[in-house]
XYZ file of C-alpha atoms in Angstrom:
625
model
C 59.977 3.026 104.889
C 57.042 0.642 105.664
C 56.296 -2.231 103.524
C 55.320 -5.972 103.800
C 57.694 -7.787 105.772
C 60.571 -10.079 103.637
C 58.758 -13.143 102.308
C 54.939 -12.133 103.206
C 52.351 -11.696 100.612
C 51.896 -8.194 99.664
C 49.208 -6.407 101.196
C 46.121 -5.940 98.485
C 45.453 -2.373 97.879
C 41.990 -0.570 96.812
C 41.470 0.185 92.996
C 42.285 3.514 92.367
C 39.408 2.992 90.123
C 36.511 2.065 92.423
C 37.458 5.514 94.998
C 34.425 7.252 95.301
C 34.047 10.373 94.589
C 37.135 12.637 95.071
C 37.669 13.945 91.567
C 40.255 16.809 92.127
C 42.013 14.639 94.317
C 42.744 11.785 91.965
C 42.643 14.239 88.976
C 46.293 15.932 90.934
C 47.366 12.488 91.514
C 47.025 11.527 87.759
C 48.522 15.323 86.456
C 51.409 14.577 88.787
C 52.237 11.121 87.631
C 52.218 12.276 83.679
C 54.806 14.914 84.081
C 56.594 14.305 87.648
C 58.523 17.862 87.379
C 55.381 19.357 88.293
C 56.733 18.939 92.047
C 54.264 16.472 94.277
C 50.679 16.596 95.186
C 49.871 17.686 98.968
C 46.221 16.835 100.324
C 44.859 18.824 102.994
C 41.908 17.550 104.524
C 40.117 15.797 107.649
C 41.441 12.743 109.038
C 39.817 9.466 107.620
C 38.876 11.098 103.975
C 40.626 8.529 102.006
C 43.921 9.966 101.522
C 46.269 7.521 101.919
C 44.410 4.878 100.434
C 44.469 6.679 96.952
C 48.328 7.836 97.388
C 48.670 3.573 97.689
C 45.763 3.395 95.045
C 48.419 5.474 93.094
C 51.387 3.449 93.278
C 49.753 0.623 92.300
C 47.846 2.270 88.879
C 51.111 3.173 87.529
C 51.983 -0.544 87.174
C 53.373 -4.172 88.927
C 56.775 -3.067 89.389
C 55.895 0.457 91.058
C 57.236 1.036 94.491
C 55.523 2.633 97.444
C 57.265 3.913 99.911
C 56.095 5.630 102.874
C 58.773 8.307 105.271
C 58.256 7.518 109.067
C 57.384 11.367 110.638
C 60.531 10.404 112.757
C 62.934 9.488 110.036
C 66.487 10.861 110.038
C 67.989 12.481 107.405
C 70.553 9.350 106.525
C 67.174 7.073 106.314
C 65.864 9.589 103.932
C 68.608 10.128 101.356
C 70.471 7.183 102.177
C 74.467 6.747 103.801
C 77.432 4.902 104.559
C 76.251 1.303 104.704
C 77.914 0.571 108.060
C 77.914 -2.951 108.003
C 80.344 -2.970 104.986
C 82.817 -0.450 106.726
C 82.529 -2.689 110.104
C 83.336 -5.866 108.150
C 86.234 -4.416 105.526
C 84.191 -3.885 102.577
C 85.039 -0.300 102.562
C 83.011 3.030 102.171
C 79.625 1.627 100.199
C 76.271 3.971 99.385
C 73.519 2.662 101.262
C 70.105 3.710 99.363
C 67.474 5.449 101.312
C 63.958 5.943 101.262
C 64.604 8.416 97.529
C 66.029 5.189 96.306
C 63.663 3.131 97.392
C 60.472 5.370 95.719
C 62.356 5.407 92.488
C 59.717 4.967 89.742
C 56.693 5.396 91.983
C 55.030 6.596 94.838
C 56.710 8.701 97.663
C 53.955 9.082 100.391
C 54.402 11.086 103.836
C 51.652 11.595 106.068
C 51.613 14.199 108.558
C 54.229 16.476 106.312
C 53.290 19.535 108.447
C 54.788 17.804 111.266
C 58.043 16.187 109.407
C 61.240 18.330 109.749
C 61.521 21.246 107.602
C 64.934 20.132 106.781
C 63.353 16.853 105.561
C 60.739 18.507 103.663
C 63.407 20.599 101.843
C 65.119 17.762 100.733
C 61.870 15.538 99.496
C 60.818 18.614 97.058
C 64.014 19.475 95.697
C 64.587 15.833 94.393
C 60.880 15.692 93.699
C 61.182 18.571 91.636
C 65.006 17.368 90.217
C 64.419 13.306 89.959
C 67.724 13.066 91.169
C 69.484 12.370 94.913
C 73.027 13.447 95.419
C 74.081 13.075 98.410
C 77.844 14.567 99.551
C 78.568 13.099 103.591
C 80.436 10.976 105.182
C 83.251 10.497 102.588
C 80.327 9.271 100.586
C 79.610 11.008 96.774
C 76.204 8.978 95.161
C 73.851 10.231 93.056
C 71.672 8.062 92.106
C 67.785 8.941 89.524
C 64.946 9.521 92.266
C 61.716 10.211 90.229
C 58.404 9.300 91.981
C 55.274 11.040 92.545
C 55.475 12.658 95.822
C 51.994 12.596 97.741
C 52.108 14.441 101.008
C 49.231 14.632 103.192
C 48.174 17.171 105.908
C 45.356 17.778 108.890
C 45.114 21.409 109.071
C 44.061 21.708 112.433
C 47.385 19.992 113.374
C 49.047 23.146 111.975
C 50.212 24.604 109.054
C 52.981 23.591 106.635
C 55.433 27.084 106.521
C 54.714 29.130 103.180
C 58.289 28.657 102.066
C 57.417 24.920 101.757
C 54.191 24.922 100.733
C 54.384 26.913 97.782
C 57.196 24.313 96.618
C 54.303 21.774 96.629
C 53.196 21.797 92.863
C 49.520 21.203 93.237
C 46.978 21.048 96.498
C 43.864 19.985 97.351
C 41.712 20.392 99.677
C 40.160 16.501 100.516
C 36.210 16.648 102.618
C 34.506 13.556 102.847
C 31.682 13.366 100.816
C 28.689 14.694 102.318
C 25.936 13.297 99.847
C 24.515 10.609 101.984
C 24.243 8.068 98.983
C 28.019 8.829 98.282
C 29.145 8.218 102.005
C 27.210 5.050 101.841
C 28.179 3.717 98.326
C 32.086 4.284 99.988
C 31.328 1.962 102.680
C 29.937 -0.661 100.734
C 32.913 -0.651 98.575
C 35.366 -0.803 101.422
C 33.556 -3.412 103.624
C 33.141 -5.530 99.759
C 36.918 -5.097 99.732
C 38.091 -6.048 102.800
C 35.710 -9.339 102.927
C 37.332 -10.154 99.468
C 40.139 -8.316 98.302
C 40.641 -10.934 95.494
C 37.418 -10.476 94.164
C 36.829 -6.906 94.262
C 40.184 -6.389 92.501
C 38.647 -8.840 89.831
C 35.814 -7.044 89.800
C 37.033 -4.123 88.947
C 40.080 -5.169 86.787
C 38.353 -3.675 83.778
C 38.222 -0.253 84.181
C 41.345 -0.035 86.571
C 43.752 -1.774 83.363
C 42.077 1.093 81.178
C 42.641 3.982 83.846
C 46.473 2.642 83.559
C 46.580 2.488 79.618
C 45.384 5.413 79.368
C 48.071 7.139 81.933
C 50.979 5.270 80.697
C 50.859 6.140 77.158
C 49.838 10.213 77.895
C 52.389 12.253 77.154
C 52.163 16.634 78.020
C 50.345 18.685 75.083
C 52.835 21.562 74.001
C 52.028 24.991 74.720
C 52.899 27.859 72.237
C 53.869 31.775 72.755
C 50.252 32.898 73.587
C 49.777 30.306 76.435
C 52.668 31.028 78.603
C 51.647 35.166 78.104
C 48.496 33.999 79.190
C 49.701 32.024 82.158
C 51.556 34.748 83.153
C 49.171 36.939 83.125
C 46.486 34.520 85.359
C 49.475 34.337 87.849
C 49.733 38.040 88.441
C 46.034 38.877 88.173
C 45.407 36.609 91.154
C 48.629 37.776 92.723
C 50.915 34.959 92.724
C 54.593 35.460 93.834
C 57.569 34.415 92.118
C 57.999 32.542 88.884
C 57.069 28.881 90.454
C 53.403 29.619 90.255
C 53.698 30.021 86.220
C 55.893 27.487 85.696
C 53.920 24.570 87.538
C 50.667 26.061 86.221
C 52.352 25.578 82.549
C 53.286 22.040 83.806
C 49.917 21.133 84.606
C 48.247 22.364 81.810
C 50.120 20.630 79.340
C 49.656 17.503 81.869
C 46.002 17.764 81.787
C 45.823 18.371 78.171
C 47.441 15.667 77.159
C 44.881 13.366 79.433
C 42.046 14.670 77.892
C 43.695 13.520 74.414
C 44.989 16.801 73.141
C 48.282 18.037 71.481
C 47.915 21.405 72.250
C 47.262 23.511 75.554
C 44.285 25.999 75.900
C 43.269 28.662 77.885
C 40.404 26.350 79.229
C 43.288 23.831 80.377
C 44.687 26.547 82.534
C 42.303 27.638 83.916
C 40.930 24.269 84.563
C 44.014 23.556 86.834
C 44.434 26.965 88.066
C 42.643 26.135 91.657
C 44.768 23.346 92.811
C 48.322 25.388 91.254
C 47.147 28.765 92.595
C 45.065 28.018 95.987
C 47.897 27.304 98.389
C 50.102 30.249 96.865
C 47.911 33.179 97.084
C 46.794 32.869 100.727
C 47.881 35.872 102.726
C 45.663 36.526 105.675
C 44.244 34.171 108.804
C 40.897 35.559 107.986
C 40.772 34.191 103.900
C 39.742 30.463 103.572
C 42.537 28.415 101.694
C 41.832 27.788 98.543
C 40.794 29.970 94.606
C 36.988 31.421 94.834
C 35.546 30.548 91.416
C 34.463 33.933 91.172
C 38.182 35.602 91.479
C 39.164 32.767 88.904
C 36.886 34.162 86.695
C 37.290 37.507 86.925
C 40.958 37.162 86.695
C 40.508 34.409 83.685
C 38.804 37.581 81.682
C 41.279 40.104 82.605
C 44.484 37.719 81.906
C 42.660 37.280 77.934
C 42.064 40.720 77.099
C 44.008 43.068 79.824
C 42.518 46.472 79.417
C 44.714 49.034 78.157
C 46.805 51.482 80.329
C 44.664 54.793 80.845
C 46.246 57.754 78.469
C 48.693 60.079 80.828
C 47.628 63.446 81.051
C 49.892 66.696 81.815
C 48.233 66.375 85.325
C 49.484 63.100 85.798
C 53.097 64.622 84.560
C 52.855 67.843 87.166
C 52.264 65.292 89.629
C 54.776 62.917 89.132
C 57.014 66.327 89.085
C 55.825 66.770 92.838
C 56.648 63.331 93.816
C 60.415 63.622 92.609
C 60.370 66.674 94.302
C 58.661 65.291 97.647
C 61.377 61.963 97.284
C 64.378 64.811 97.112
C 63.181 66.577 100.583
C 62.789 63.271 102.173
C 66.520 61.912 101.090
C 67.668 65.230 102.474
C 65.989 64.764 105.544
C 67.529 61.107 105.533
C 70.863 62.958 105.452
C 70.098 65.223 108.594
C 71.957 64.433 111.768
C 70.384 62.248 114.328
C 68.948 63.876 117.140
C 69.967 64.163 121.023
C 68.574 61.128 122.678
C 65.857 61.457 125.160
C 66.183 62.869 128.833
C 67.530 59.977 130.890
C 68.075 57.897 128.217
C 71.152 55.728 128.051
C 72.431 57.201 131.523
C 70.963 54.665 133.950
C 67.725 55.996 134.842
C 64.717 53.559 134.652
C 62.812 53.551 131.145
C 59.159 55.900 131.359
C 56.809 54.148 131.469
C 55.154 53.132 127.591
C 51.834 54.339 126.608
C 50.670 53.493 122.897
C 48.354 55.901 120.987
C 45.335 54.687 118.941
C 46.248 52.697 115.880
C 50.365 52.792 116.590
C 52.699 50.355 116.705
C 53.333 48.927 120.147
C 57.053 48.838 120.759
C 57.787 46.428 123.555
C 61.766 46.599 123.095
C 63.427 43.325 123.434
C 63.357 40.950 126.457
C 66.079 41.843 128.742
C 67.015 40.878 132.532
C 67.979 38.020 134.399
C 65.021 35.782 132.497
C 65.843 37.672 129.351
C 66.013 34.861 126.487
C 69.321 36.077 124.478
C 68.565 36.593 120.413
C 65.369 37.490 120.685
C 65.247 40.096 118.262
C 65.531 38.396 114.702
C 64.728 34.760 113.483
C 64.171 31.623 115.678
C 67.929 30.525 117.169
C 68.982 26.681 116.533
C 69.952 24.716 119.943
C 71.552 21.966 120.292
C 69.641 19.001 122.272
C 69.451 15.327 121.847
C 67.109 15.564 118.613
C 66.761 17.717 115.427
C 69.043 17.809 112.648
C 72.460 16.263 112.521
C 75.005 18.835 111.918
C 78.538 17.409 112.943
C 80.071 15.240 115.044
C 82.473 15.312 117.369
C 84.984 12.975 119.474
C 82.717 12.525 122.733
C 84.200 14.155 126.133
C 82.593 11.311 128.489
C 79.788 9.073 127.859
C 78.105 10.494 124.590
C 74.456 11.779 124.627
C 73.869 10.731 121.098
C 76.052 8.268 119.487
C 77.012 9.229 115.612
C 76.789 5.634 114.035
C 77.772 6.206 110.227
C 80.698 8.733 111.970
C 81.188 5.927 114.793
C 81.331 3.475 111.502
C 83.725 5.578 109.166
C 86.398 5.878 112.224
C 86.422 2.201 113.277
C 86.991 1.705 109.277
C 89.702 4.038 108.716
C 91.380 2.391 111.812
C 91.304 -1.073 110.598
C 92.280 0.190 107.201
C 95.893 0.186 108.974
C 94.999 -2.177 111.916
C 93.109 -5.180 109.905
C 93.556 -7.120 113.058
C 92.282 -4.762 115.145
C 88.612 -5.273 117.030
C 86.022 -4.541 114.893
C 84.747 -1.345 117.141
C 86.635 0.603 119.741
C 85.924 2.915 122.176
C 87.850 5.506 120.471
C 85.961 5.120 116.884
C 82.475 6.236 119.149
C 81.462 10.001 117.931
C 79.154 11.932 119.469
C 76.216 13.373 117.346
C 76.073 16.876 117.406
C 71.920 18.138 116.736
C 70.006 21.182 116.608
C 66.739 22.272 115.921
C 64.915 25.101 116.184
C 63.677 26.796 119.605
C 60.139 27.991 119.472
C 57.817 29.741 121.180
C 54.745 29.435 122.760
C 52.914 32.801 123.132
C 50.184 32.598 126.259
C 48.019 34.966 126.491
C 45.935 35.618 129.524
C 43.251 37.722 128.776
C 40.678 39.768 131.277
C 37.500 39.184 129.415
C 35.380 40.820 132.608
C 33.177 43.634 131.998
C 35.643 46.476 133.540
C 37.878 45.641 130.604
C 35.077 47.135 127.986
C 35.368 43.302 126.786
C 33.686 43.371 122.887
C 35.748 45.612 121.821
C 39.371 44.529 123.530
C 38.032 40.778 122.688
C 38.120 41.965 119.130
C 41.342 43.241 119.247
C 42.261 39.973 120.786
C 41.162 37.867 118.149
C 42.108 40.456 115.428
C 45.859 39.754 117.492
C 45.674 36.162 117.783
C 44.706 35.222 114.550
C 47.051 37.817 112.809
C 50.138 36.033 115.183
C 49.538 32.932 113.565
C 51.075 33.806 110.097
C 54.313 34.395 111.655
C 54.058 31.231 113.241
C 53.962 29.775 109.893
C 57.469 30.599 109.504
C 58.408 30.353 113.057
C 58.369 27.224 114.997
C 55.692 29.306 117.206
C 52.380 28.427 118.654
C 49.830 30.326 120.336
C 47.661 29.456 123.365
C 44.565 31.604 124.941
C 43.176 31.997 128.303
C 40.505 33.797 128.812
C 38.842 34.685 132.895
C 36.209 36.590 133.556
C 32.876 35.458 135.777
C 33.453 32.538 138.399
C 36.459 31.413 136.736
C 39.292 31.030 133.686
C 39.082 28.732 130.510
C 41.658 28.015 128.102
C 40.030 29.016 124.784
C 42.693 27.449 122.653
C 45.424 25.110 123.174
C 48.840 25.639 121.904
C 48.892 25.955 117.697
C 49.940 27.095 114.976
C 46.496 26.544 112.812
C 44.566 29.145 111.568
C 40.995 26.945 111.298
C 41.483 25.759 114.388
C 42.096 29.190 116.129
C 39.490 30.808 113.688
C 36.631 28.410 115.581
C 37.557 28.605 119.021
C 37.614 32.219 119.253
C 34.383 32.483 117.466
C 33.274 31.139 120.878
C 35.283 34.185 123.156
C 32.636 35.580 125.708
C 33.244 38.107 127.805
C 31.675 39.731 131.278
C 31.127 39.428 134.837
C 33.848 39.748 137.801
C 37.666 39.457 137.572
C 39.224 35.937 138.993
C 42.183 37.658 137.916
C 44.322 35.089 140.429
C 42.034 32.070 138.453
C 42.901 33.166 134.774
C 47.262 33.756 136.307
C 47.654 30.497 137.674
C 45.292 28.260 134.189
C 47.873 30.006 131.940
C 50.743 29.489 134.041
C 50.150 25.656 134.099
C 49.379 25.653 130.135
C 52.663 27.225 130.105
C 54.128 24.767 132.329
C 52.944 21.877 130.082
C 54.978 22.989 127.212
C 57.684 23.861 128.553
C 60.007 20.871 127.535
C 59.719 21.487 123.683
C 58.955 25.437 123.685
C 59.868 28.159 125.518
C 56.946 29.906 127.175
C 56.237 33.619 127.548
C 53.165 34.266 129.504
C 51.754 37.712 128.204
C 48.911 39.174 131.069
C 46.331 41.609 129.519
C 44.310 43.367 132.017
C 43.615 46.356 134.373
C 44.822 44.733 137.047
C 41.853 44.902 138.902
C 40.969 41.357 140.861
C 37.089 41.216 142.105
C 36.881 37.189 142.852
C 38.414 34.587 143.994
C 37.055 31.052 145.916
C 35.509 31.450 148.989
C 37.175 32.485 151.827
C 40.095 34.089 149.792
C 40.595 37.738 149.166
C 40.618 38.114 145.412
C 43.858 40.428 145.437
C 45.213 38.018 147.461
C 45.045 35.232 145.040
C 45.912 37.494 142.487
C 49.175 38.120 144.534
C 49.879 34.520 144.995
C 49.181 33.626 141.366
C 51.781 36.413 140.146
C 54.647 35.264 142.608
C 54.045 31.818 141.561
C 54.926 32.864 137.682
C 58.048 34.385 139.182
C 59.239 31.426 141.338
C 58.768 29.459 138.267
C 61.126 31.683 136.000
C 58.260 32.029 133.342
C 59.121 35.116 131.124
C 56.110 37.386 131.614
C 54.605 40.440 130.458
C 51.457 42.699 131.633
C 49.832 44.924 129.473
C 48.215 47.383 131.920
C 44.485 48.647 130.089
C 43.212 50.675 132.669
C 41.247 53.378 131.146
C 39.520 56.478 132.933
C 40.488 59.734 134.925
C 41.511 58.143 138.068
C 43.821 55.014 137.753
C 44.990 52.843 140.594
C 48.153 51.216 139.182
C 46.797 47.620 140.050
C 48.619 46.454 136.579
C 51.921 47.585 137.919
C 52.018 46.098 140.768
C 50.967 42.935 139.076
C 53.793 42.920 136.526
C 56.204 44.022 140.043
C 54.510 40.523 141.841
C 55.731 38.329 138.969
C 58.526 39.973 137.927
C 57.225 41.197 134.603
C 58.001 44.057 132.345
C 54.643 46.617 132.311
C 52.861 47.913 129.448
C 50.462 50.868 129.397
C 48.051 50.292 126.521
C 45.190 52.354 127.418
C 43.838 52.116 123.826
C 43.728 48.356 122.743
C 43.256 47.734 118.743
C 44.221 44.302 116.882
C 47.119 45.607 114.491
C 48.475 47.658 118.065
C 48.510 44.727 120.260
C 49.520 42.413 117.292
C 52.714 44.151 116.431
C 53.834 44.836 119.519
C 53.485 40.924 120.729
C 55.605 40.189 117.117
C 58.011 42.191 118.723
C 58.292 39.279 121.909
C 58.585 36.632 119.885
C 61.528 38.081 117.100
C-alpha cells in the first residue's frame, strides 16, 4: 500500500471537482461509491488520461476520514488480505491478525493500476470482497474476518494486454478513458494542473465550493427502488444485446437505481437503464478480435425498443409441426448412429509405422495432434499446467531439504512460535522453524509465427488468413497466459511485425501494416523468430511455428540462400525450440523443400496446401491446448 510516509504532511490531491472533462468516467466513479455492491469501476484507456488522479480525486470526495489505498502490481497475497503478524508470534504474543491492504481501504478507495498485469489469483480475491464488503481470511492457524467495503477503481492500458473475460465481466462497470481531443479542453486541463501544482492550497480553496456540494450531494444519495416492470425490462436489455449470465442484470439493476437516486429520484426508469447500459454492458458482450470494445449507440437503441415492446412469437403453422416431426425423426437416426460400433482404425495405425503425412481440405479443421517427442512439452492438450518456480502463488510450504529457494516467513513465524510455546527460553528463531515456500504459477505460451510473405506464397490471400489466425488466437489468450508474436520475411530481409501480446488493438494495428512480395530470405525470417523466441524464453515457453513452401531464393551476399536456410533450421534444433512447419506448396509438381525444412530443425511437418484463417487458426489452438 503506498501512502505518505509516518509523520509527513499528506500529499494534496486534485478536486474531483475541477477534472476536466471525463463525464462517464467520474459519473462510474460516483454510481460506484452510492451503492458499493455494484462491484468496482475498471478504466481502460491510454496512459497519462487522468486516471489515477480521479480514483485519488475519489477517495478524497467521499470525505476527511476516507482511506486510499493503492495494491503494488507485485504484492503477495498475505499483503493483500492480511496474515499472521509475525512480530507478535516471534516475541510471545501469540497468533495475532495482521490487516492487509482490504483492511486498510475499508471505507474508501481501493485503487490498482495495471490490473491486467496483477495476478489473477489477486484479482479474484479484490472482486469477491469488492462485491461482498467483507475479508475472511482462513491460513496460517489464523480465522479473521474483518468489513472491507471500498470502491474498487482498477485501471488498465489495453495495449499492455487484456484482462481474462472471467475477470472482467466481474468488474461492475467500465469505461473506456481518451484524452480529450478538443484543443480548448486539453488546454483548459493543463492550466488547471500547472495552477495546482504551483499552489495546491489555493486551488483547493478555490474550488472548495463546488467540491463540498459534489460531496453533499453523494453522501446523502441513497438507490431509487425499482418495481416488477424494471427488472423484466432489464432482463430483457441484457438478452437483446446478448449478455451472459445473470451478473449483467443484476449490476445493470444496481446501477440504475444508483444513478437514479443521483439525479434526485425515488423510482428507476427505463431511461435510467438505459442510460447506464454502456458502461454495465460494453465489457460483457465483446466476443470477437475484430469488434471494438465497447455498446454502439445504435445496437443500444435498437435493443432499448425491442426490450419495451418484444414482438410477439410468429403463429406455428402445421408446416412448422411436420417439420419439427422430421427433426425428432432426424435426432433418432443420429443417436442410433451414436450407438454403432467404432470402426477398424486406419492402415498402419497404432502398429508402429510413421503417421501419413496431413493434408487439410478447404475450410476444415487442421488437426495437428498433440506435441510429442523428445521436445514434446507434457499436458499439452487441455488448460495451461501450474509449475512451481520461485514466484507465483503461494500454495504450501514445506520443511526445506537444504538451503531453501524461497523462505515461508508467516510459516517460518508460526513454527518458531509453536516451539517456544513449550521452549519459552528457547532462541527466538531456529534453523529448524525455516519453511520453504512452495509457488506456482501458470506456464504460458508464446506462439511465433514465421511467416513467408514472398510472392511464391500467393501472399494477399495467405496474409489474410494470417491475420484472420492471429487475431482470432488472441481470444484464447485471454484465458490463457498466452501471447503471440509475428515475423514476417519476404524481399531483402525479415521484420518482426508484432512483439509478444496478448492485445487485440495492438495486434489489430500492426498487422494492418503486413506487406507481402519479393524473394524468400527464408534463412533471414528462421533465425529473427528464433531470437524473438529466445528472448522470452525465461517466463514463456516458446513454440516457433514456420509457414512456408520451403522454398529459399536469398540470402546475404556470398551465401547460398538454401544454405542459410539450412543453417537457420539446425540452429532452432540445437537450441531445443519446439517447432513446427506448415508446408504450403501449391501446384502440380512439388519439391518437398518444406519437409526437409521441418527434418533440418527437427520439426513436425504440415501439408496445408489450402491456407484459410478459421483452418490455420484451429489447428494452431490445437499447439497451444
Amino acid at each position: 500500500m503506498s501512502g505518505p510516509e509516518e509523520g509527513a504532511a499528506p500529499r494534496p490531491v486534485f478536486p474531483f471537482a475541477a477534472v476536466v472533462g471525463m463525464d462517464d468516467l467520474k459519473h462510474a466513479l460516483q454510481l460506484a461509491s452510492i451503492d458499493p455492491a455494484i462491484g468496482g469501476v475498471l478504466l481502460r484507456g491510454q496512459k497519462g488520461a487522468a486516471k489515477s488522479t480521479l480514483a485519488r480525486a475519489m477517495a478524497d470526495l467521499l470525505g476527511d476520514a476516507a482511506p486510499f489505498a493503492e495494491l503494488p502490481l507485485g504484492a503477495t497475497e498475505d499483503r493483500l488480505v492480511g496474515s499472521l503478524d509475525l512480530a507478535a508470534a516471534l516475541t510471545g504474543g501469540g497468533r495475532r491478525f495482521e490487516p492487509g491492504v482490504l483492511a486498510a481501504a475499508h471505507g474508501g478507495v481501493l485503487y490498482v493500476d495495471e490490473v491486467n498485469l496483477l495476478a489473477d489469483h489477486l484479482v479474484d480475491v479484490l472482486l469477491d470482497v469488492a462485491v461482498s464488503g467483507v475479508n475472511r481470511v482462513e491460513r496460517e492457524g489464523i480465522s479473521h474476518s474483518h468489513p472491507a467495503r471500498f470502491v474498487l477503481v482498477g485501471s488498465m492500458n489495453p495495449e499492455e494486454g487484456e484482462l481474462r473475460p472471467q475477470l472482467l465481466d466481474r468488474f461492475g462497470l467500465a469505461v473506456e478513458v481518451l484524452a480529450p481531443v478538443d484543443p480548448e479542453l486539453r488546454a483548459e486541463a493543463v492550466r488547471r494542473r500547472l495552477a495546482f501544482d504551483a499552489d495546491p492550497v489555493g486551488f483547493r480553496a478555490e474550488w472548495a465550493g463546488e467540491q463540498a456540494a459534489l460531496a453533499e450531494r453523494l453522501a446523502t444519495t441513497r438507490p431509487a427502488t425499482l418495481d416488477d416492470a424494471i427488472y423484466t425490462y432489464i432482463s430483457r436489455l441484457c438478452v437483446e444485446l446478448g449478455a451472459e449470465g445473470l451478473r449483467a442484470d443484476l449490476v445493470l439493476a444496481r446501477a440504475a437505481a444508483a444513478h437514479a437516486g443521483w439525479d434526485g429520484r425515488t423510482e428507476v426508469t427505463t431511461d435510467d437503464v438505459v442510460a447506464v447500459a454502456p458502461m454495465v454492458l460494453g465489457h460483457r458482450r465483446r466476443r470477437d478480435p475484430f469488434e471494438d470494445p465497447g455498446l454502439d449507440q445504435d445496437d443500444l437503441d435498437r435493443a432499448a425498443e425491442n426490450a419495451q415492446d418484444p414482438p410477439p412469437p410468429p403463429p406455428r403453422s402445421d408446416n412448422d409441426r411436420d417439420l419439427d416431426t422430421e427433426s425428432d425423426l432426424d435426432r433418432d437416426a443420429d443417436d442410433a448412429d451414436d450407438e454403432s460400433p467404432a470402426g477398424e482404425p486406419e492402415s498402419g495405425a497404432g502398429n508402429g509405422a510413421a503417421p501419413a503425412p496431413r493434408t487439410a481440405a478447404a475450410g476444415a479443421p487442421l488437426d495437428l495432434g498433440p506435441l510429442s517427442g523428445p521436445r514434446g512439452r507434457p499436458g499439452s492438450q487441455g488448460r495451461r499446467a501450474e509449475a512451481t518456480g520461485p514466484s507465483g502463488r503461494l500454495v504450501r510450504d514445506r520443511v526445506p531439504e537444504g538451503a531453501p529457494s524461497s523462505v515461508a516467513v508467516r510459516a517460518t513465524g508460526t513454527a518458531a512460535a509453536v516451539r517456544r510455546a513449550t521452549d519459552p527460553d528457547g532462541a527466538a528463531l531456529d534453523a529448524g522453524d525455516v519453511r520453504e515456500a512452495v509457488r506456482t504459477q501458470k506456464v504460458g505460451t508464446l506462439l511465433v509465427l514465421c511467416v513467408d510473405a514472398s510472392a511464391s506464397m500467393n501472399a494477399p490471400q495467405r496474409m489474410e488468413a494470417v491475420k484472420g489466425a492471429v487475431l482470432g488466437l488472441l481470444l484464447d489468450a485471454y484465458q490463457r497466459r498466452d501471447r503471440v508474436a509475428l515475423v514476417t520475411f519476404g524481399g531483402d530481409g525479415a521484420q518482426v511485425l508484432l512483439r509478444p501480446t496478448g492485445s487485440v488493438e495492438v495486434a489489430r494495428r500492426r498487422l494492418d501494416a503486413l506487406a507481402s512480395g519479393g524473394a524468400t530470405p527464408l534463412g533471414a525470417g528462421i533465425d529473427e523468430a528464433r531470437r524473438l523466441a529466445l528472448a522470452n524464453r525465461t517466463d514463456l515457453t516458446p513454440l516457433l511455428v514456420v509457414l512456408s513452401d520451403g522454398r529459399a531464393t536469398a540470402a546475404p551476399d556470398g551465401i547460398d540462400p538454401d544454405d542459410a536456410a539450412r543453417r537457420a533450421a539446425e540452429q532452432v534444433r540445437r537450441d531445443g525450440l519446439d517447432a513446427v512447419v506448415i508446408d504450403a506448396e501449391t501446384g502440380p509438381v512439388t519439391l518437398g523443400r518444406a519437409e526437409t525444412l521441418a527434418d533440418w530443425m527437427a520439426a513436425r511437418h504440415v501439408h496445408l496446401p489450402t491456407l484459410e484463417a478459421d483452418t490455420l487458426r484451429s489447428g494452431l489452438d490445437t499447439l497451444l491446448r
